[in-house]
Each structure stands twice: as C-alpha cells, then as structure tokens.
Amino acid sequence: MARVKFDTGSKGCTIDESIDRGYEVIGKVKYGSGLGGDDQLDIKDVVIFPFKLPGGAKWDSLEAVVTNLPANAGYDILLGYEFFKDYIVRIDYHNKQLHFCYRCPEYLESAYTNFDFTGNSLHILLPARINGKVYPNFILDTGAGSTLISEKLQKELALPIRKRPKVIQIDAAGDTIITQFHKISKLELLDHEFKRINTVTIVDLKAFNEVTGIGHSGFIGHDVLEKSIVQIDFWQKRIAILKHK
C-alpha cells in the first residue's frame, strides 16, 4: 500500500519511481526546488496517474511527476493543489482525521475567511499576531511538522531558546541539521489564540522570498494546529480554523 502525503502548499502531484507501473508518459518537466537556478533542476517524466476518489469506487486521474523521493521522505505519493482544487478539505489534527467533500453545500459559513493566492504561489497566506504584534504573510503549511519563522523576524522578536538542541527534517530533500527550538508565548491566527509553542525553528528565507517575490514571515505548522480543525474550501478559496475545547 502506498503512503500518501497531502500538501496544500504544493502545486502539482508527485509519485515515487517505485510505484510507477508504466503509466502513460505525456511529457517532461524540470523538477526541483528552483532555489539554485535551472542548473539545479532535473528533467522528469510527467505521467497520467490513476486513483480512486475518496469515499467512493469511481476512478479518476491526475498528471503526476515521477521522481526518486528520498528514502526517509515517509511517503510515496504527494498530492498538491491539482488534486485539492475542487474539494473542501477538513483536517482534524486533534483526532487525526481527514475528510474530503467534493463541491459539497456550504457549511460553517460564519467561520470562513476568504483567501487568495499571491503571484505564482499556491500558498495560503495569513497574518499572525505574535506576542501582541501582527506580522503578514505566514504560510499555512499542512505538511510542516513545526512552525518556522524567518531570521529577520527572530531578530525583532528575540524569541527565547529551549535548552536542548533537536535533530529535525528541515527540507523536501530530507536533509537534517542540528538546530535550536525557540518558544513563542502566544500566537493568534484567524481570531484563535495559541499559547506556549515550544518547537519554533528559525530559517533563512532570503532565497525563498527572492524566488517568490513575497516577504514571507514564516510557516505555520502542526505544532500550532495540533489541537485544531482546519477546513479549507479550495473551490471557493475560503478557510476556517476551529479549536477543540
């Protein structure tokens, strides 16, 4: 059985070479992070990848890039926006449940906040209030284990460091580094308050911001959302965050 990662910040879909069953090749694509320029990109096959729709027996298909994912990636299939675009996706972090609704009737209308994609990015950008001050352009990253903030923001916030360093996976290539976790006393997101976030990582976002053309403040990860329900209506570009009591 293949392991699937759902990443709302990814544009397309990717499958590992190990599960390629000779699917129809429809083209080639340059593939990689792009942070090192075109010289750092590989040429990969694009195939028609068949799959069953969630909750039913009907088969559908997506265009997917075939690549050799890192051995420690933890997944064989990555599903991004091209899969999500017609769905309302409900992620219950607290109960570890995932629900898809295909263009279903509206619900939780009063709790929704509209969003839009900026530039060529498919990231959901939200403002966050940290220790009383609002900072723009945080990416809501359903694929991130911990919250990341930029070095620039850390210089302003001077967040305290936890005593013990931890080894964490820091990028899509599977590279790991020794890093210090920092602490945020209080973070507010879409009118919800999250306290005592102890696994914040500081990252250099200069290259990423240059490529995207956006001054990102950081990424909101699982350590903030772990007691929440995140509901994203990709079809109508709306989002709601509900906290478990």
JSON list of C-alpha atoms in Angstrom, two decimals:
[
{"chain": "A", "resi": 1, "resn": "MET", "atom": "CA", "xyz": [0.00, 0.00, 0.00]},
{"chain": "A", "resi": 2, "resn": "ALA", "atom": "CA", "xyz": [1.35, 3.41, -0.99]},
{"chain": "A", "resi": 3, "resn": "ARG", "atom": "CA", "xyz": [1.93, 6.13, 1.62]},
{"chain": "A", "resi": 4, "resn": "VAL", "atom": "CA", "xyz": [0.29, 9.45, 0.72]},
{"chain": "A", "resi": 5, "resn": "LYS", "atom": "CA", "xyz": [1.22, 12.96, 1.83]},
{"chain": "A", "resi": 6, "resn": "PHE", "atom": "CA", "xyz": [-1.31, 15.76, 1.37]},
{"chain": "A", "resi": 7, "resn": "ASP", "atom": "CA", "xyz": [0.44, 19.10, 0.93]},
{"chain": "A", "resi": 8, "resn": "THR", "atom": "CA", "xyz": [-1.82, 22.08, 0.36]},
{"chain": "A", "resi": 9, "resn": "GLY", "atom": "CA", "xyz": [1.20, 24.25, -0.49]},
{"chain": "A", "resi": 10, "resn": "SER", "atom": "CA", "xyz": [2.35, 22.11, -3.43]},
{"chain": "A", "resi": 11, "resn": "LYS", "atom": "CA", "xyz": [1.09, 22.88, -6.91]},
{"chain": "A", "resi": 12, "resn": "GLY", "atom": "CA", "xyz": [1.14, 19.50, -8.58]},
{"chain": "A", "resi": 13, "resn": "CYS", "atom": "CA", "xyz": [1.30, 15.83, -7.72]},
{"chain": "A", "resi": 14, "resn": "THR", "atom": "CA", "xyz": [4.40, 13.65, -7.40]},
{"chain": "A", "resi": 15, "resn": "ILE", "atom": "CA", "xyz": [4.87, 9.90, -7.24]},
{"chain": "A", "resi": 16, "resn": "ASP", "atom": "CA", "xyz": [7.97, 7.89, -6.38]},
{"chain": "A", "resi": 17, "resn": "GLU", "atom": "CA", "xyz": [9.66, 5.82, -9.08]},
{"chain": "A", "resi": 18, "resn": "SER", "atom": "CA", "xyz": [8.99, 2.68, -7.03]},
{"chain": "A", "resi": 19, "resn": "ILE", "atom": "CA", "xyz": [5.22, 2.86, -7.65]},
{"chain": "A", "resi": 20, "resn": "ASP", "atom": "CA", "xyz": [5.40, 3.78, -11.35]},
{"chain": "A", "resi": 21, "resn": "ARG", "atom": "CA", "xyz": [3.51, 0.97, -13.10]},
{"chain": "A", "resi": 22, "resn": "GLY", "atom": "CA", "xyz": [4.41, 2.02, -16.61]},
{"chain": "A", "resi": 23, "resn": "TYR", "atom": "CA", "xyz": [1.83, 4.79, -16.64]},
{"chain": "A", "resi": 24, "resn": "GLU", "atom": "CA", "xyz": [1.35, 6.76, -19.86]},
{"chain": "A", "resi": 25, "resn": "VAL", "atom": "CA", "xyz": [4.06, 9.42, -20.24]},
{"chain": "A", "resi": 26, "resn": "ILE", "atom": "CA", "xyz": [2.62, 12.66, -21.57]},
{"chain": "A", "resi": 27, "resn": "GLY", "atom": "CA", "xyz": [5.62, 14.99, -21.27]},
{"chain": "A", "resi": 28, "resn": "LYS", "atom": "CA", "xyz": [8.75, 16.12, -19.48]},
{"chain": "A", "resi": 29, "resn": "VAL", "atom": "CA", "xyz": [9.23, 18.78, -16.80]},
{"chain": "A", "resi": 30, "resn": "LYS", "atom": "CA", "xyz": [12.07, 20.49, -14.95]},
{"chain": "A", "resi": 31, "resn": "TYR", "atom": "CA", "xyz": [11.76, 19.41, -11.35]},
{"chain": "A", "resi": 32, "resn": "GLY", "atom": "CA", "xyz": [13.31, 20.64, -8.11]},
{"chain": "A", "resi": 33, "resn": "SER", "atom": "CA", "xyz": [13.13, 23.48, -5.58]},
{"chain": "A", "resi": 34, "resn": "GLY", "atom": "CA", "xyz": [14.42, 26.05, -8.09]},
{"chain": "A", "resi": 35, "resn": "LEU", "atom": "CA", "xyz": [16.39, 27.87, -5.41]},
{"chain": "A", "resi": 36, "resn": "GLY", "atom": "CA", "xyz": [19.68, 27.06, -7.13]},
{"chain": "A", "resi": 37, "resn": "GLY", "atom": "CA", "xyz": [18.52, 28.12, -10.58]},
{"chain": "A", "resi": 38, "resn": "ASP", "atom": "CA", "xyz": [17.77, 25.97, -13.63]},
{"chain": "A", "resi": 39, "resn": "ASP", "atom": "CA", "xyz": [21.15, 24.24, -13.35]},
{"chain": "A", "resi": 40, "resn": "GLN", "atom": "CA", "xyz": [19.89, 22.53, -10.19]},
{"chain": "A", "resi": 41, "resn": "LEU", "atom": "CA", "xyz": [16.72, 21.17, -11.82]},
{"chain": "A", "resi": 42, "resn": "ASP", "atom": "CA", "xyz": [16.32, 17.62, -13.17]},
{"chain": "A", "resi": 43, "resn": "ILE", "atom": "CA", "xyz": [14.24, 16.52, -16.16]},
{"chain": "A", "resi": 44, "resn": "LYS", "atom": "CA", "xyz": [11.44, 14.20, -15.03]},
{"chain": "A", "resi": 45, "resn": "ASP", "atom": "CA", "xyz": [8.58, 12.31, -16.72]},
{"chain": "A", "resi": 46, "resn": "VAL", "atom": "CA", "xyz": [5.01, 13.52, -16.36]},
{"chain": "A", "resi": 47, "resn": "VAL", "atom": "CA", "xyz": [2.51, 10.63, -16.37]},
{"chain": "A", "resi": 48, "resn": "ILE", "atom": "CA", "xyz": [-1.22, 10.06, -16.13]},
{"chain": "A", "resi": 49, "resn": "PHE", "atom": "CA", "xyz": [-1.67, 8.67, -12.63]},
{"chain": "A", "resi": 50, "resn": "PRO", "atom": "CA", "xyz": [-4.99, 6.84, -11.91]},
{"chain": "A", "resi": 51, "resn": "PHE", "atom": "CA", "xyz": [-6.52, 6.89, -8.43]},
{"chain": "A", "resi": 52, "resn": "LYS", "atom": "CA", "xyz": [-9.82, 6.30, -6.67]},
{"chain": "A", "resi": 53, "resn": "LEU", "atom": "CA", "xyz": [-11.78, 9.29, -5.47]},
{"chain": "A", "resi": 54, "resn": "PRO", "atom": "CA", "xyz": [-12.02, 9.47, -1.64]},
{"chain": "A", "resi": 55, "resn": "GLY", "atom": "CA", "xyz": [-15.11, 7.76, -0.25]},
{"chain": "A", "resi": 56, "resn": "GLY", "atom": "CA", "xyz": [-16.15, 6.04, -3.45]},
{"chain": "A", "resi": 57, "resn": "ALA", "atom": "CA", "xyz": [-15.36, 3.44, -6.08]},
{"chain": "A", "resi": 58, "resn": "LYS", "atom": "CA", "xyz": [-15.02, 5.84, -9.01]},
{"chain": "A", "resi": 59, "resn": "TRP", "atom": "CA", "xyz": [-11.61, 6.17, -10.62]},
{"chain": "A", "resi": 60, "resn": "ASP", "atom": "CA", "xyz": [-10.11, 9.46, -11.76]},
{"chain": "A", "resi": 61, "resn": "SER", "atom": "CA", "xyz": [-6.65, 10.52, -12.94]},
{"chain": "A", "resi": 62, "resn": "LEU", "atom": "CA", "xyz": [-4.10, 13.27, -12.41]},
{"chain": "A", "resi": 63, "resn": "GLU", "atom": "CA", "xyz": [-0.95, 14.44, -14.11]},
{"chain": "A", "resi": 64, "resn": "ALA", "atom": "CA", "xyz": [1.95, 13.49, -11.82]},
{"chain": "A", "resi": 65, "resn": "VAL", "atom": "CA", "xyz": [5.72, 13.94, -11.86]},
{"chain": "A", "resi": 66, "resn": "VAL", "atom": "CA", "xyz": [7.74, 10.73, -11.39]},
{"chain": "A", "resi": 67, "resn": "THR", "atom": "CA", "xyz": [10.87, 11.21, -9.29]},
{"chain": "A", "resi": 68, "resn": "ASN", "atom": "CA", "xyz": [13.15, 9.41, -6.85]},
{"chain": "A", "resi": 69, "resn": "LEU", "atom": "CA", "xyz": [11.93, 10.60, -3.45]},
{"chain": "A", "resi": 70, "resn": "PRO", "atom": "CA", "xyz": [14.40, 10.49, -0.52]},
{"chain": "A", "resi": 71, "resn": "ALA", "atom": "CA", "xyz": [14.39, 7.19, 1.36]},
{"chain": "A", "resi": 72, "resn": "ASN", "atom": "CA", "xyz": [13.40, 8.97, 4.57]},
{"chain": "A", "resi": 73, "resn": "ALA", "atom": "CA", "xyz": [10.65, 11.08, 2.99]},
{"chain": "A", "resi": 74, "resn": "GLY", "atom": "CA", "xyz": [7.96, 8.92, 4.62]},
{"chain": "A", "resi": 75, "resn": "TYR", "atom": "CA", "xyz": [5.62, 8.92, 1.61]},
{"chain": "A", "resi": 76, "resn": "ASP", "atom": "CA", "xyz": [5.34, 7.55, -1.96]},
{"chain": "A", "resi": 77, "resn": "ILE", "atom": "CA", "xyz": [2.72, 9.95, -3.32]},
{"chain": "A", "resi": 78, "resn": "LEU", "atom": "CA", "xyz": [2.42, 13.69, -2.77]},
{"chain": "A", "resi": 79, "resn": "LEU", "atom": "CA", "xyz": [-0.93, 15.25, -3.65]},
{"chain": "A", "resi": 80, "resn": "GLY", "atom": "CA", "xyz": [-1.00, 19.02, -4.13]},
{"chain": "A", "resi": 81, "resn": "TYR", "atom": "CA", "xyz": [-3.35, 21.71, -5.40]},
{"chain": "A", "resi": 82, "resn": "GLU", "atom": "CA", "xyz": [-4.22, 19.96, -8.67]},
{"chain": "A", "resi": 83, "resn": "PHE", "atom": "CA", "xyz": [-5.93, 17.33, -6.53]},
{"chain": "A", "resi": 84, "resn": "PHE", "atom": "CA", "xyz": [-7.43, 19.66, -3.90]},
{"chain": "A", "resi": 85, "resn": "LYS", "atom": "CA", "xyz": [-8.80, 22.40, -6.18]},
{"chain": "A", "resi": 86, "resn": "ASP", "atom": "CA", "xyz": [-12.38, 21.04, -6.38]},
{"chain": "A", "resi": 87, "resn": "TYR", "atom": "CA", "xyz": [-12.64, 19.93, -2.75]},
{"chain": "A", "resi": 88, "resn": "ILE", "atom": "CA", "xyz": [-13.40, 21.18, 0.69]},
{"chain": "A", "resi": 89, "resn": "VAL", "atom": "CA", "xyz": [-10.73, 19.57, 2.87]},
{"chain": "A", "resi": 90, "resn": "ARG", "atom": "CA", "xyz": [-11.26, 19.16, 6.61]},
{"chain": "A", "resi": 91, "resn": "ILE", "atom": "CA", "xyz": [-8.16, 18.26, 8.67]},
{"chain": "A", "resi": 92, "resn": "ASP", "atom": "CA", "xyz": [-8.85, 17.32, 12.28]},
{"chain": "A", "resi": 93, "resn": "TYR", "atom": "CA", "xyz": [-5.36, 17.35, 13.81]},
{"chain": "A", "resi": 94, "resn": "HIS", "atom": "CA", "xyz": [-6.60, 16.54, 17.30]},
{"chain": "A", "resi": 95, "resn": "ASN", "atom": "CA", "xyz": [-8.38, 13.31, 16.28]},
{"chain": "A", "resi": 96, "resn": "LYS", "atom": "CA", "xyz": [-6.06, 12.58, 13.33]},
{"chain": "A", "resi": 97, "resn": "GLN", "atom": "CA", "xyz": [-8.89, 12.54, 10.80]},
{"chain": "A", "resi": 98, "resn": "LEU", "atom": "CA", "xyz": [-9.02, 13.75, 7.19]},
{"chain": "A", "resi": 99, "resn": "HIS", "atom": "CA", "xyz": [-12.26, 14.40, 5.32]},
{"chain": "A", "resi": 100, "resn": "PHE", "atom": "CA", "xyz": [-12.87, 15.35, 1.68]},
{"chain": "A", "resi": 101, "resn": "CYS", "atom": "CA", "xyz": [-16.05, 16.87, 0.33]},
{"chain": "A", "resi": 102, "resn": "TYR", "atom": "CA", "xyz": [-16.38, 17.29, -3.44]},
{"chain": "A", "resi": 103, "resn": "ARG", "atom": "CA", "xyz": [-18.03, 20.66, -4.11]},
{"chain": "A", "resi": 104, "resn": "CYS", "atom": "CA", "xyz": [-20.47, 19.98, -1.31]},
{"chain": "A", "resi": 105, "resn": "PRO", "atom": "CA", "xyz": [-23.01, 22.51, 0.02]},
{"chain": "A", "resi": 106, "resn": "GLU", "atom": "CA", "xyz": [-21.64, 25.37, 2.12]},
{"chain": "A", "resi": 107, "resn": "TYR", "atom": "CA", "xyz": [-21.27, 24.92, 5.86]},
{"chain": "A", "resi": 108, "resn": "LEU", "atom": "CA", "xyz": [-19.57, 26.83, 8.70]},
{"chain": "A", "resi": 109, "resn": "GLU", "atom": "CA", "xyz": [-20.27, 29.91, 6.61]},
{"chain": "A", "resi": 110, "resn": "SER", "atom": "CA", "xyz": [-19.85, 32.37, 9.50]},
{"chain": "A", "resi": 111, "resn": "ALA", "atom": "CA", "xyz": [-16.44, 30.94, 10.38]},
{"chain": "A", "resi": 112, "resn": "TYR", "atom": "CA", "xyz": [-14.89, 31.23, 6.94]},
{"chain": "A", "resi": 113, "resn": "THR", "atom": "CA", "xyz": [-12.24, 33.77, 5.95]},
{"chain": "A", "resi": 114, "resn": "ASN", "atom": "CA", "xyz": [-11.58, 34.39, 2.27]},
{"chain": "A", "resi": 115, "resn": "PHE", "atom": "CA", "xyz": [-8.07, 33.97, 0.90]},
{"chain": "A", "resi": 116, "resn": "ASP", "atom": "CA", "xyz": [-6.39, 34.32, -2.46]},
{"chain": "A", "resi": 117, "resn": "PHE", "atom": "CA", "xyz": [-3.19, 33.00, -3.95]},
{"chain": "A", "resi": 118, "resn": "THR", "atom": "CA", "xyz": [-0.47, 35.64, -4.41]},
{"chain": "A", "resi": 119, "resn": "GLY", "atom": "CA", "xyz": [1.57, 35.74, -7.61]},
{"chain": "A", "resi": 120, "resn": "ASN", "atom": "CA", "xyz": [2.53, 32.28, -8.88]},
{"chain": "A", "resi": 121, "resn": "SER", "atom": "CA", "xyz": [2.35, 30.80, -5.39]},
{"chain": "A", "resi": 122, "resn": "LEU", "atom": "CA", "xyz": [-0.37, 28.39, -4.26]},
{"chain": "A", "resi": 123, "resn": "HIS", "atom": "CA", "xyz": [0.37, 29.05, -0.61]},
{"chain": "A", "resi": 124, "resn": "ILE", "atom": "CA", "xyz": [-2.39, 30.20, 1.72]},
{"chain": "A", "resi": 125, "resn": "LEU", "atom": "CA", "xyz": [-1.05, 33.39, 3.29]},
{"chain": "A", "resi": 126, "resn": "LEU", "atom": "CA", "xyz": [-2.43, 34.56, 6.64]},
{"chain": "A", "resi": 127, "resn": "PRO", "atom": "CA", "xyz": [-1.41, 37.29, 9.09]},
{"chain": "A", "resi": 128, "resn": "ALA", "atom": "CA", "xyz": [-0.39, 36.15, 12.56]},
{"chain": "A", "resi": 129, "resn": "ARG", "atom": "CA", "xyz": [-0.18, 38.12, 15.79]},
{"chain": "A", "resi": 130, "resn": "ILE", "atom": "CA", "xyz": [2.88, 37.09, 17.82]},
{"chain": "A", "resi": 131, "resn": "ASN", "atom": "CA", "xyz": [3.31, 38.37, 21.34]},
{"chain": "A", "resi": 132, "resn": "GLY", "atom": "CA", "xyz": [0.90, 41.21, 20.59]},
{"chain": "A", "resi": 133, "resn": "LYS", "atom": "CA", "xyz": [2.18, 42.40, 17.19]},
{"chain": "A", "resi": 134, "resn": "VAL", "atom": "CA", "xyz": [0.77, 41.49, 13.74]},
{"chain": "A", "resi": 135, "resn": "TYR", "atom": "CA", "xyz": [3.10, 40.05, 11.08]},
{"chain": "A", "resi": 136, "resn": "PRO", "atom": "CA", "xyz": [1.88, 39.40, 7.49]},
{"chain": "A", "resi": 137, "resn": "ASN", "atom": "CA", "xyz": [2.43, 36.56, 5.03]},
{"chain": "A", "resi": 138, "resn": "PHE", "atom": "CA", "xyz": [2.62, 33.44, 7.14]},
{"chain": "A", "resi": 139, "resn": "ILE", "atom": "CA", "xyz": [2.14, 30.32, 5.03]},
{"chain": "A", "resi": 140, "resn": "LEU", "atom": "CA", "xyz": [-0.36, 27.84, 6.44]},
{"chain": "A", "resi": 141, "resn": "ASP", "atom": "CA", "xyz": [1.62, 24.66, 5.76]},
{"chain": "A", "resi": 142, "resn": "THR", "atom": "CA", "xyz": [-0.28, 21.43, 6.38]},
{"chain": "A", "resi": 143, "resn": "GLY", "atom": "CA", "xyz": [2.89, 19.50, 5.56]},
{"chain": "A", "resi": 144, "resn": "ALA", "atom": "CA", "xyz": [5.14, 21.18, 8.17]},
{"chain": "A", "resi": 145, "resn": "GLY", "atom": "CA", "xyz": [5.77, 19.45, 11.48]},
{"chain": "A", "resi": 146, "resn": "SER", "atom": "CA", "xyz": [6.83, 22.60, 13.29]},
{"chain": "A", "resi": 147, "resn": "THR", "atom": "CA", "xyz": [6.38, 26.33, 12.89]},
{"chain": "A", "resi": 148, "resn": "LEU", "atom": "CA", "xyz": [9.18, 28.21, 11.11]},
{"chain": "A", "resi": 149, "resn": "ILE", "atom": "CA", "xyz": [9.94, 31.93, 11.29]},
{"chain": "A", "resi": 150, "resn": "SER", "atom": "CA", "xyz": [12.44, 33.97, 9.33]},
{"chain": "A", "resi": 151, "resn": "GLU", "atom": "CA", "xyz": [15.79, 35.07, 10.73]},
{"chain": "A", "resi": 152, "resn": "LYS", "atom": "CA", "xyz": [14.68, 38.65, 10.16]},
{"chain": "A", "resi": 153, "resn": "LEU", "atom": "CA", "xyz": [11.60, 38.18, 12.34]},
{"chain": "A", "resi": 154, "resn": "GLN", "atom": "CA", "xyz": [13.61, 36.41, 15.04]},
{"chain": "A", "resi": 155, "resn": "LYS", "atom": "CA", "xyz": [15.93, 39.44, 15.32]},
{"chain": "A", "resi": 156, "resn": "GLU", "atom": "CA", "xyz": [12.89, 41.57, 16.08]},
{"chain": "A", "resi": 157, "resn": "LEU", "atom": "CA", "xyz": [11.12, 39.12, 18.39]},
{"chain": "A", "resi": 158, "resn": "ALA", "atom": "CA", "xyz": [14.21, 37.76, 20.19]},
{"chain": "A", "resi": 159, "resn": "LEU", "atom": "CA", "xyz": [12.40, 34.53, 20.99]},
{"chain": "A", "resi": 160, "resn": "PRO", "atom": "CA", "xyz": [13.89, 32.53, 23.90]},
{"chain": "A", "resi": 161, "resn": "ILE", "atom": "CA", "xyz": [15.73, 29.28, 23.09]},
{"chain": "A", "resi": 162, "resn": "ARG", "atom": "CA", "xyz": [14.88, 25.90, 24.59]},
{"chain": "A", "resi": 163, "resn": "LYS", "atom": "CA", "xyz": [17.86, 24.30, 26.29]},
{"chain": "A", "resi": 164, "resn": "ARG", "atom": "CA", "xyz": [18.21, 21.11, 24.26]},
{"chain": "A", "resi": 165, "resn": "PRO", "atom": "CA", "xyz": [19.01, 21.08, 20.51]},
{"chain": "A", "resi": 166, "resn": "LYS", "atom": "CA", "xyz": [16.99, 18.70, 18.37]},
{"chain": "A", "resi": 167, "resn": "VAL", "atom": "CA", "xyz": [17.58, 16.94, 15.06]},
{"chain": "A", "resi": 168, "resn": "ILE", "atom": "CA", "xyz": [14.71, 17.69, 12.69]},
{"chain": "A", "resi": 169, "resn": "GLN", "atom": "CA", "xyz": [13.96, 17.23, 8.99]},
{"chain": "A", "resi": 170, "resn": "ILE", "atom": "CA", "xyz": [14.16, 20.67, 7.50]},
{"chain": "A", "resi": 171, "resn": "ASP", "atom": "CA", "xyz": [13.54, 20.39, 3.74]},
{"chain": "A", "resi": 172, "resn": "ALA", "atom": "CA", "xyz": [12.00, 18.36, 0.96]},
{"chain": "A", "resi": 173, "resn": "ALA", "atom": "CA", "xyz": [15.35, 16.76, 0.12]},
{"chain": "A", "resi": 174, "resn": "GLY", "atom": "CA", "xyz": [15.34, 15.05, 3.51]},
{"chain": "A", "resi": 175, "resn": "ASP", "atom": "CA", "xyz": [18.43, 16.88, 4.80]},
{"chain": "A", "resi": 176, "resn": "THR", "atom": "CA", "xyz": [18.65, 17.13, 8.58]},
{"chain": "A", "resi": 177, "resn": "ILE", "atom": "CA", "xyz": [20.52, 19.58, 10.75]},
{"chain": "A", "resi": 178, "resn": "ILE", "atom": "CA", "xyz": [21.10, 20.20, 14.43]},
{"chain": "A", "resi": 179, "resn": "THR", "atom": "CA", "xyz": [19.01, 23.19, 15.38]},
{"chain": "A", "resi": 180, "resn": "GLN", "atom": "CA", "xyz": [17.71, 25.01, 18.43]},
{"chain": "A", "resi": 181, "resn": "PHE", "atom": "CA", "xyz": [13.98, 25.19, 19.06]},
{"chain": "A", "resi": 182, "resn": "HIS", "atom": "CA", "xyz": [12.60, 28.57, 20.16]},
{"chain": "A", "resi": 183, "resn": "LYS", "atom": "CA", "xyz": [9.47, 29.41, 22.13]},
{"chain": "A", "resi": 184, "resn": "ILE", "atom": "CA", "xyz": [6.51, 31.68, 21.33]},
{"chain": "A", "resi": 185, "resn": "SER", "atom": "CA", "xyz": [4.37, 32.66, 24.32]},
{"chain": "A", "resi": 186, "resn": "LYS", "atom": "CA", "xyz": [1.25, 33.49, 22.32]},
{"chain": "A", "resi": 187, "resn": "LEU", "atom": "CA", "xyz": [0.27, 33.38, 18.64]},
{"chain": "A", "resi": 188, "resn": "GLU", "atom": "CA", "xyz": [-3.10, 34.48, 17.24]},
{"chain": "A", "resi": 189, "resn": "LEU", "atom": "CA", "xyz": [-4.41, 33.17, 13.90]},
{"chain": "A", "resi": 190, "resn": "LEU", "atom": "CA", "xyz": [-7.86, 33.90, 12.45]},
{"chain": "A", "resi": 191, "resn": "ASP", "atom": "CA", "xyz": [-9.17, 35.09, 15.83]},
{"chain": "A", "resi": 192, "resn": "HIS", "atom": "CA", "xyz": [-7.88, 32.00, 17.65]},
{"chain": "A", "resi": 193, "resn": "GLU", "atom": "CA", "xyz": [-5.21, 32.11, 20.33]},
{"chain": "A", "resi": 194, "resn": "PHE", "atom": "CA", "xyz": [-2.46, 29.50, 20.65]},
{"chain": "A", "resi": 195, "resn": "LYS", "atom": "CA", "xyz": [-0.19, 29.52, 23.70]},
{"chain": "A", "resi": 196, "resn": "ARG", "atom": "CA", "xyz": [3.21, 28.06, 24.61]},
{"chain": "A", "resi": 197, "resn": "ILE", "atom": "CA", "xyz": [4.50, 26.96, 21.20]},
{"chain": "A", "resi": 198, "resn": "ASN", "atom": "CA", "xyz": [7.84, 25.36, 22.05]},
{"chain": "A", "resi": 199, "resn": "THR", "atom": "CA", "xyz": [9.11, 23.94, 18.73]},
{"chain": "A", "resi": 200, "resn": "VAL", "atom": "CA", "xyz": [9.65, 27.06, 16.62]},
{"chain": "A", "resi": 201, "resn": "THR", "atom": "CA", "xyz": [12.57, 26.85, 14.17]},
{"chain": "A", "resi": 202, "resn": "ILE", "atom": "CA", "xyz": [14.48, 29.81, 12.71]},
{"chain": "A", "resi": 203, "resn": "VAL", "atom": "CA", "xyz": [15.21, 29.60, 8.97]},
{"chain": "A", "resi": 204, "resn": "ASP", "atom": "CA", "xyz": [16.85, 31.78, 6.33]},
{"chain": "A", "resi": 205, "resn": "LEU", "atom": "CA", "xyz": [14.04, 32.70, 3.92]},
{"chain": "A", "resi": 206, "resn": "LYS", "atom": "CA", "xyz": [16.03, 35.15, 1.76]},
{"chain": "A", "resi": 207, "resn": "ALA", "atom": "CA", "xyz": [16.38, 32.85, -1.27]},
{"chain": "A", "resi": 208, "resn": "PHE", "atom": "CA", "xyz": [12.79, 31.62, -0.97]},
{"chain": "A", "resi": 209, "resn": "ASN", "atom": "CA", "xyz": [11.45, 35.16, -0.76]},
{"chain": "A", "resi": 210, "resn": "GLU", "atom": "CA", "xyz": [13.52, 36.24, -3.77]},
{"chain": "A", "resi": 211, "resn": "VAL", "atom": "CA", "xyz": [12.14, 33.40, -5.89]},
{"chain": "A", "resi": 212, "resn": "THR", "atom": "CA", "xyz": [8.51, 34.01, -4.86]},
{"chain": "A", "resi": 213, "resn": "GLY", "atom": "CA", "xyz": [8.73, 37.80, -4.75]},
{"chain": "A", "resi": 214, "resn": "ILE", "atom": "CA", "xyz": [6.94, 37.82, -1.39]},
{"chain": "A", "resi": 215, "resn": "GLY", "atom": "CA", "xyz": [8.34, 38.78, 2.01]},
{"chain": "A", "resi": 216, "resn": "HIS", "atom": "CA", "xyz": [7.22, 35.69, 3.92]},
{"chain": "A", "resi": 217, "resn": "SER", "atom": "CA", "xyz": [7.38, 35.85, 7.71]},
{"chain": "A", "resi": 218, "resn": "GLY", "atom": "CA", "xyz": [7.35, 32.09, 8.15]},
{"chain": "A", "resi": 219, "resn": "PHE", "atom": "CA", "xyz": [5.31, 28.88, 8.09]},
{"chain": "A", "resi": 220, "resn": "ILE", "atom": "CA", "xyz": [2.54, 27.79, 10.46]},
{"chain": "A", "resi": 221, "resn": "GLY", "atom": "CA", "xyz": [2.95, 24.07, 11.18]},
{"chain": "A", "resi": 222, "resn": "HIS", "atom": "CA", "xyz": [1.50, 21.16, 13.09]},
{"chain": "A", "resi": 223, "resn": "ASP", "atom": "CA", "xyz": [2.75, 22.36, 16.48]},
{"chain": "A", "resi": 224, "resn": "VAL", "atom": "CA", "xyz": [0.29, 25.28, 16.28]},
{"chain": "A", "resi": 225, "resn": "LEU", "atom": "CA", "xyz": [-2.56, 23.36, 14.63]},
{"chain": "A", "resi": 226, "resn": "GLU", "atom": "CA", "xyz": [-2.32, 20.11, 16.63]},
{"chain": "A", "resi": 227, "resn": "LYS", "atom": "CA", "xyz": [-5.46, 20.83, 18.67]},
{"chain": "A", "resi": 228, "resn": "SER", "atom": "CA", "xyz": [-7.43, 22.35, 15.80]},
{"chain": "A", "resi": 229, "resn": "ILE", "atom": "CA", "xyz": [-9.65, 21.55, 12.86]},
{"chain": "A", "resi": 230, "resn": "VAL", "atom": "CA", "xyz": [-8.57, 23.28, 9.67]},
{"chain": "A", "resi": 231, "resn": "GLN", "atom": "CA", "xyz": [-11.19, 23.46, 6.96]},
{"chain": "A", "resi": 232, "resn": "ILE", "atom": "CA", "xyz": [-10.09, 24.70, 3.53]},
{"chain": "A", "resi": 233, "resn": "ASP", "atom": "CA", "xyz": [-12.58, 25.31, 0.74]},
{"chain": "A", "resi": 234, "resn": "PHE", "atom": "CA", "xyz": [-10.26, 25.36, -2.28]},
{"chain": "A", "resi": 235, "resn": "TRP", "atom": "CA", "xyz": [-13.20, 25.55, -4.65]},
{"chain": "A", "resi": 236, "resn": "GLN", "atom": "CA", "xyz": [-14.33, 28.96, -3.31]},
{"chain": "A", "resi": 237, "resn": "LYS", "atom": "CA", "xyz": [-10.99, 29.98, -1.70]},
{"chain": "A", "resi": 238, "resn": "ARG", "atom": "CA", "xyz": [-12.12, 30.15, 1.92]},
{"chain": "A", "resi": 239, "resn": "ILE", "atom": "CA", "xyz": [-10.61, 28.86, 5.16]},
{"chain": "A", "resi": 240, "resn": "ALA", "atom": "CA", "xyz": [-11.77, 28.27, 8.73]},
{"chain": "A", "resi": 241, "resn": "ILE", "atom": "CA", "xyz": [-9.81, 27.22, 11.81]},
{"chain": "A", "resi": 242, "resn": "LEU", "atom": "CA", "xyz": [-11.76, 25.67, 14.68]},
{"chain": "A", "resi": 243, "resn": "LYS", "atom": "CA", "xyz": [-10.23, 24.86, 18.06]},
{"chain": "A", "resi": 244, "resn": "HIS", "atom": "CA", "xyz": [-11.09, 21.77, 20.07]},
{"chain": "A", "resi": 245, "resn": "LYS", "atom": "CA", "xyz": [-12.35, 22.59, 23.52]}
]
